[in-house]
Short mmCIF file of C-alpha atoms in Angstrom, two decimals:
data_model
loop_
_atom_site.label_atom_id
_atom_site.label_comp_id
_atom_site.label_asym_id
_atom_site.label_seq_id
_atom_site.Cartn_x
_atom_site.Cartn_y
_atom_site.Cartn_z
CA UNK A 1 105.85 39.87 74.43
CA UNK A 2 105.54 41.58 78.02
CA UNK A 3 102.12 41.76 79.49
CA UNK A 4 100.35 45.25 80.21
CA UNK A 5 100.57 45.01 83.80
CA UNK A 6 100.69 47.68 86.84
CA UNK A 7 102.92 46.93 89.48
CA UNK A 8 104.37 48.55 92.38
CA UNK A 9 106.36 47.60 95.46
CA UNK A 10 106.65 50.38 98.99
CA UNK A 11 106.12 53.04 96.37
CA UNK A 12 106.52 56.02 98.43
CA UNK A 13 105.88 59.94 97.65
CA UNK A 14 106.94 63.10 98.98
CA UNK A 15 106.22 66.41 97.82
CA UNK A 16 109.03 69.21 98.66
CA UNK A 17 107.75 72.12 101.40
CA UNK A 18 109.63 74.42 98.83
CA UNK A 19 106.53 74.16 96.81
CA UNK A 20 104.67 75.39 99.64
CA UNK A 21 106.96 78.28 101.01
CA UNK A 22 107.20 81.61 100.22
CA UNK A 23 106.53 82.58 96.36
CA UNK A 24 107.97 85.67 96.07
CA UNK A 25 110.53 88.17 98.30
CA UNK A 26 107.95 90.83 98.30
CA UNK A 27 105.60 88.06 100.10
CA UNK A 28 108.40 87.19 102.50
CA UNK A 29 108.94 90.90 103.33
CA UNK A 30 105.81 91.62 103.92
CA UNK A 31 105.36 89.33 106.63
CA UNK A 32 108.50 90.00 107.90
CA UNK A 33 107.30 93.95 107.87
CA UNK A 34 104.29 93.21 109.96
CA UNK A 35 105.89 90.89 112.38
CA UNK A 36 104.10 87.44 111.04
CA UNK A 37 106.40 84.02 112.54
CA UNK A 38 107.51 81.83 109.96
CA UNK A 39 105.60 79.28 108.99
CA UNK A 40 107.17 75.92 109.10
CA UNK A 41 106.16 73.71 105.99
CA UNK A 42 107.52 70.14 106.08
CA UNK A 43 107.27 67.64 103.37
CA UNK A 44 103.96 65.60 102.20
CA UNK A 45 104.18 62.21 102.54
CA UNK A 46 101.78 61.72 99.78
CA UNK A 47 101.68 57.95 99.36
CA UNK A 48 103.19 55.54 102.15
CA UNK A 49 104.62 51.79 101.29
CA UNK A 50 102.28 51.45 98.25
CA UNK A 51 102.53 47.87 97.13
CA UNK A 52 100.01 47.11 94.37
CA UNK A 53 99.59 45.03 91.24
CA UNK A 54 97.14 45.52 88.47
CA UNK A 55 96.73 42.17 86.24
CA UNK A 56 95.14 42.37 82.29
CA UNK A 57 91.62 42.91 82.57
CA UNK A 58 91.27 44.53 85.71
CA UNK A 59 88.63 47.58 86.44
CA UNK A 60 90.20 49.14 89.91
CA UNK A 61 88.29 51.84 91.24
CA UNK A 62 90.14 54.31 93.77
CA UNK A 63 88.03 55.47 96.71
CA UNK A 64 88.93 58.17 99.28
CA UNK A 65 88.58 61.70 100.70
CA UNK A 66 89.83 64.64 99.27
CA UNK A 67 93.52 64.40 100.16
CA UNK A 68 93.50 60.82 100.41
CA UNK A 69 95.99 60.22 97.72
CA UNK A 70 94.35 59.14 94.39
CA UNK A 71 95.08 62.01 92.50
CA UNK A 72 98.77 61.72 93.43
CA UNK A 73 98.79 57.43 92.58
CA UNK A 74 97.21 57.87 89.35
CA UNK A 75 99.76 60.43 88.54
CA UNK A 76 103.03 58.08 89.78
CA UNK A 77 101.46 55.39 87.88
CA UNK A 78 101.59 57.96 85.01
CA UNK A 79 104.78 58.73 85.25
CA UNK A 80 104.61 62.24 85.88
CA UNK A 81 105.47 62.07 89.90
CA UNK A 82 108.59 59.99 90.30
CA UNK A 83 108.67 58.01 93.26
CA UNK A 84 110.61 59.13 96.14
CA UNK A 85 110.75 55.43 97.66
CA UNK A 86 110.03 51.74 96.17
CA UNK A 87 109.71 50.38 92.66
CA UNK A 88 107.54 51.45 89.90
CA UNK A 89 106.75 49.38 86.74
CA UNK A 90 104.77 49.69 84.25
CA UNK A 91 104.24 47.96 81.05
CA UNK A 92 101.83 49.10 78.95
CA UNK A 93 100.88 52.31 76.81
CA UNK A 94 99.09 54.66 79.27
CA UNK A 95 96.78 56.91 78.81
CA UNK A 96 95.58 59.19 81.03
CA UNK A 97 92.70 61.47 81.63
CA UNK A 98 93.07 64.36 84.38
CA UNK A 99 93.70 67.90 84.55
CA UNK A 100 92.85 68.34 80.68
CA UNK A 101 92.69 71.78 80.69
CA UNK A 102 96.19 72.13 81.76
CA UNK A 103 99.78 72.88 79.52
CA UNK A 104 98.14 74.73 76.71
CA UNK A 105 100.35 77.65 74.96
CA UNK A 106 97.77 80.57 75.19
CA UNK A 107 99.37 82.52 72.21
CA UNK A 108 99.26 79.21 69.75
CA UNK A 109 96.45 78.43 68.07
CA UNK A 110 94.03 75.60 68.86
CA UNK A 111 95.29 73.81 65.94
CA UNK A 112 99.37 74.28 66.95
CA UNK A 113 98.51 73.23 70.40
CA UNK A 114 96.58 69.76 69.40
CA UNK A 115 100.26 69.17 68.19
CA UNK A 116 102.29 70.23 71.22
CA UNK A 117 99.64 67.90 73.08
CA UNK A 118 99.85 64.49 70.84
CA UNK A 119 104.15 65.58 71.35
CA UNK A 120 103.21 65.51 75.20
CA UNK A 121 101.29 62.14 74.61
CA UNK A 122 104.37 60.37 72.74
CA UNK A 123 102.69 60.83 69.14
CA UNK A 124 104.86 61.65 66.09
CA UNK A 125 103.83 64.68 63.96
CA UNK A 126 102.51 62.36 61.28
CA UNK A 127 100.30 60.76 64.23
CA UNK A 128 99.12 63.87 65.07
CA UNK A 129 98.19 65.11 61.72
CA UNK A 130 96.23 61.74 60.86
CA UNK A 131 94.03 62.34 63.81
CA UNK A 132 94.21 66.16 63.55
CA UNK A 133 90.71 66.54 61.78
CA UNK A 134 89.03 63.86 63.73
CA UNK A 135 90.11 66.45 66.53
CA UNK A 136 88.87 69.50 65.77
CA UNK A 137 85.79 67.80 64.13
CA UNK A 138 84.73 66.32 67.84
CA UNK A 139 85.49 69.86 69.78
CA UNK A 140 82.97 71.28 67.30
CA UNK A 141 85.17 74.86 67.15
CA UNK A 142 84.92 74.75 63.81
CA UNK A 143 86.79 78.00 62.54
CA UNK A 144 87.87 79.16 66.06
CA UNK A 145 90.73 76.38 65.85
CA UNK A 146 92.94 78.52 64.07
CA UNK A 147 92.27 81.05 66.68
CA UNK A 148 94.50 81.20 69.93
CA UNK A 149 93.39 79.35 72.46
CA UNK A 150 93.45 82.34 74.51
CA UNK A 151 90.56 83.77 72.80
CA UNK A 152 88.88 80.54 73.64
CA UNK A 153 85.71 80.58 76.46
CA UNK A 154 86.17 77.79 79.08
CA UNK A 155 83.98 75.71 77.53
CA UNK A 156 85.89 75.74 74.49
CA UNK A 157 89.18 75.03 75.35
CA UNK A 158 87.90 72.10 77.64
CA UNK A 159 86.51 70.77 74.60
CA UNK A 160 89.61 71.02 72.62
CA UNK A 161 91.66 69.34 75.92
CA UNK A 162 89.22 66.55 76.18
CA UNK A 163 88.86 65.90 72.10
CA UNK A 164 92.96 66.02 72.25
CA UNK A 165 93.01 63.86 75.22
CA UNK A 166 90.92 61.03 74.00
CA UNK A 167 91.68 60.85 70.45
CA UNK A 168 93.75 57.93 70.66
CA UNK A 169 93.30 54.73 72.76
CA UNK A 170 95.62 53.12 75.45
CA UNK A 171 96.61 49.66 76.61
CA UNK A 172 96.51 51.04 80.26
CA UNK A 173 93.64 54.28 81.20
CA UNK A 174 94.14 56.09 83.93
CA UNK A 175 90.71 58.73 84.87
CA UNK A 176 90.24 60.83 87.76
CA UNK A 177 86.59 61.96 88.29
CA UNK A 178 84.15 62.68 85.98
CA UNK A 179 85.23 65.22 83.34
CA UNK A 180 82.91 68.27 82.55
CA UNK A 181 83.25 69.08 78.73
CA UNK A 182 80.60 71.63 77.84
CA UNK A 183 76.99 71.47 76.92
CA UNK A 184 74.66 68.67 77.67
CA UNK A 185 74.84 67.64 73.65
CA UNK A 186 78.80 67.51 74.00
CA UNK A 187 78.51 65.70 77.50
CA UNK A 188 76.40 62.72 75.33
CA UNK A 189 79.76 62.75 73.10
CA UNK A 190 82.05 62.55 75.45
CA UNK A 191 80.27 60.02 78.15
CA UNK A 192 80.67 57.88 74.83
CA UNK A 193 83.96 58.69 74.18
CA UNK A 194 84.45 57.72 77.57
CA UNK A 195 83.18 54.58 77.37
CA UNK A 196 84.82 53.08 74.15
CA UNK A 197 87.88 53.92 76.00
CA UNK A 198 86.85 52.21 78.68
CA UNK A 199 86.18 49.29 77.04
CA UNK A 200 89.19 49.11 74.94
CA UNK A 201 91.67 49.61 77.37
CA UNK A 202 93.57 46.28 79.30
CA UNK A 203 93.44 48.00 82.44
CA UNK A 204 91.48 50.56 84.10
CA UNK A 205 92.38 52.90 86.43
CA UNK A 206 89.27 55.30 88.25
CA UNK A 207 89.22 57.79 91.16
CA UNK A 208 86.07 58.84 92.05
CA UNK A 209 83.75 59.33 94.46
CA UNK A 210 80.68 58.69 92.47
CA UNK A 211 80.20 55.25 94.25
CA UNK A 212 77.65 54.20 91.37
CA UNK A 213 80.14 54.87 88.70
CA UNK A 214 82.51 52.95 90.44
CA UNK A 215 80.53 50.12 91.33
CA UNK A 216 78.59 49.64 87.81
CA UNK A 217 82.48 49.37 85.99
CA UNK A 218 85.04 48.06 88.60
CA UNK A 219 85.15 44.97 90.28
CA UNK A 220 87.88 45.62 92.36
CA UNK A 221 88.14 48.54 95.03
CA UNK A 222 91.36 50.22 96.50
CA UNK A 223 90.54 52.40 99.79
CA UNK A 224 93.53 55.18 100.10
CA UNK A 225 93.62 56.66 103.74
CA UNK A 226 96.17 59.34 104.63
CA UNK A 227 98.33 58.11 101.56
CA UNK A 228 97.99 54.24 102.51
CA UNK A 229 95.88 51.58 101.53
CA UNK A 230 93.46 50.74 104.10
CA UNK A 231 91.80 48.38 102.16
CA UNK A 232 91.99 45.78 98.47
CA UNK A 233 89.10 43.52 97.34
CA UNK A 234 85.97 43.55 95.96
CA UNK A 235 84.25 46.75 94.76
CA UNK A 236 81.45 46.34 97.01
CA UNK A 237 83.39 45.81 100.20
CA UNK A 238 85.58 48.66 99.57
CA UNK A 239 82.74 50.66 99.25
CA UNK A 240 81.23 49.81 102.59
CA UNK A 241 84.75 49.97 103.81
CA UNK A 242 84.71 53.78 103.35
CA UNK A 243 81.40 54.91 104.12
CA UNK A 244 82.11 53.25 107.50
CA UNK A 245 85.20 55.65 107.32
CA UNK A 246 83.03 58.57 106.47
CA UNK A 247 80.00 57.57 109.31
CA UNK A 248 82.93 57.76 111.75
CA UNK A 249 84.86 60.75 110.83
CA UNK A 250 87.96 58.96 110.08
CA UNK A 251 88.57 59.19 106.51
#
């Protein structure tokens, strides 16, 4: 049987500058109209020569500044950002939390779209339907689920992402910050939620910059600067590690 395990060897990512360029003709007209130069966008090198590996029962927290590049590991760990360098493996069932609100149909209902999102998380529709109720019974929307989502307040269809999203539990968890789900009654809920996934999860995975979070459930620290690691060890030395970066300016 192969071990959960996170490993990675000179990962590297680039995003393309075609993501960044001009959106539309009318946009690049209209520059062109009022005599605006070109812009030249080049790629992001969003991670550089990433070599890590996460062993069973580790609790790695990711520290950095915005732009730092733990949004962008978590996500190549995830599998949704190929690497454009390196080696990538991953045993394990992941599951990850980030973004929550994001991929719903607007014109399904809340109902039809807790399918499309267990399809999205590798479920099978008899999966989904055995957790369906559990669902909609932790988003409290009651009768609104067979409403579509696009009738939904903010609040509501955050509820209905995070419910969706932590419904079922993962060998390997992956969480970027601290999610906002609503009220302070459904915050209780789903800081508990939180936590039982926390603690039945192999590995852990968390980007944050709430240092207290970080240091009260990881023991290990990974300091990302510019896309690199800058620094692997204990918790509490990473932590010092980057507020030095942040007294200095250098993050």
């Amino acid at each position: 049987m192969t071990r959960n395990r996170i490993s990675l060897t000179h990962v590297d990512l680039h995003y393309s500058a075609s993501a960044f360029a001009h959106r539309s003709l009318k946009s690049w007209l209209t520059d062109r109209l009022r005599g605006r130069r070109e812009v030249v966008v080049r790629d992001i090198h969003a991670l550089k020569d990433i070599t890590l590996e996460i062993s069973p029962g580790e609790r790695v927290g990711l520290i950095g500044a915005n732009g730092a590049g733990k949004s962008s590991l978590l996500k190549m760990i995830a599998g949704l950002y190929p690497p454009s360098g390196g080696l990538r493996n991953v045993n394990g069932v992941v599951r990850s939390i980030f973004e929550i609100g994001l991929g719903f149909e607007p014109d399904a209902t809340g109902r039809e779209n807790i399918l499309y999102r267990g399809f999205l998380l590798g479920m099978t529709p008899k999966q989904v339907r055995s957790i369906e109720e559990e669902i909609v019974a932790f988003s409290e929307l009651a009768e609104f689920i067979d409403y579509p989502v696009k009738t939904y307040s903010a609040g509501m269809l955050v509820r209905l992402a995070f419910a969706i999203s932590t419904a079922v539990e993962g060998d390997i968890l992956l969480l970027d910050e601290v999610i906002g789900a609503g009220d302070a009654g459904f915050m209780v809920k789903a800081r508990k939620r939180i936590q039982k996934l926390v603690e039945g999860a192999e590995i852990l995975v968390l980007a944050s910059h709430d240092m207290s979070a970080l240091a009260g459930i990881c023991q290990r620290g990974v300091l990302l600067q510019h896309g690199a690691i800058a620094f692997d060890g204990a918790i509490t030395e990473a932590i010092s590690q980057y507020k030095k970066l942040t007294a200095t300016g250098d993050e």
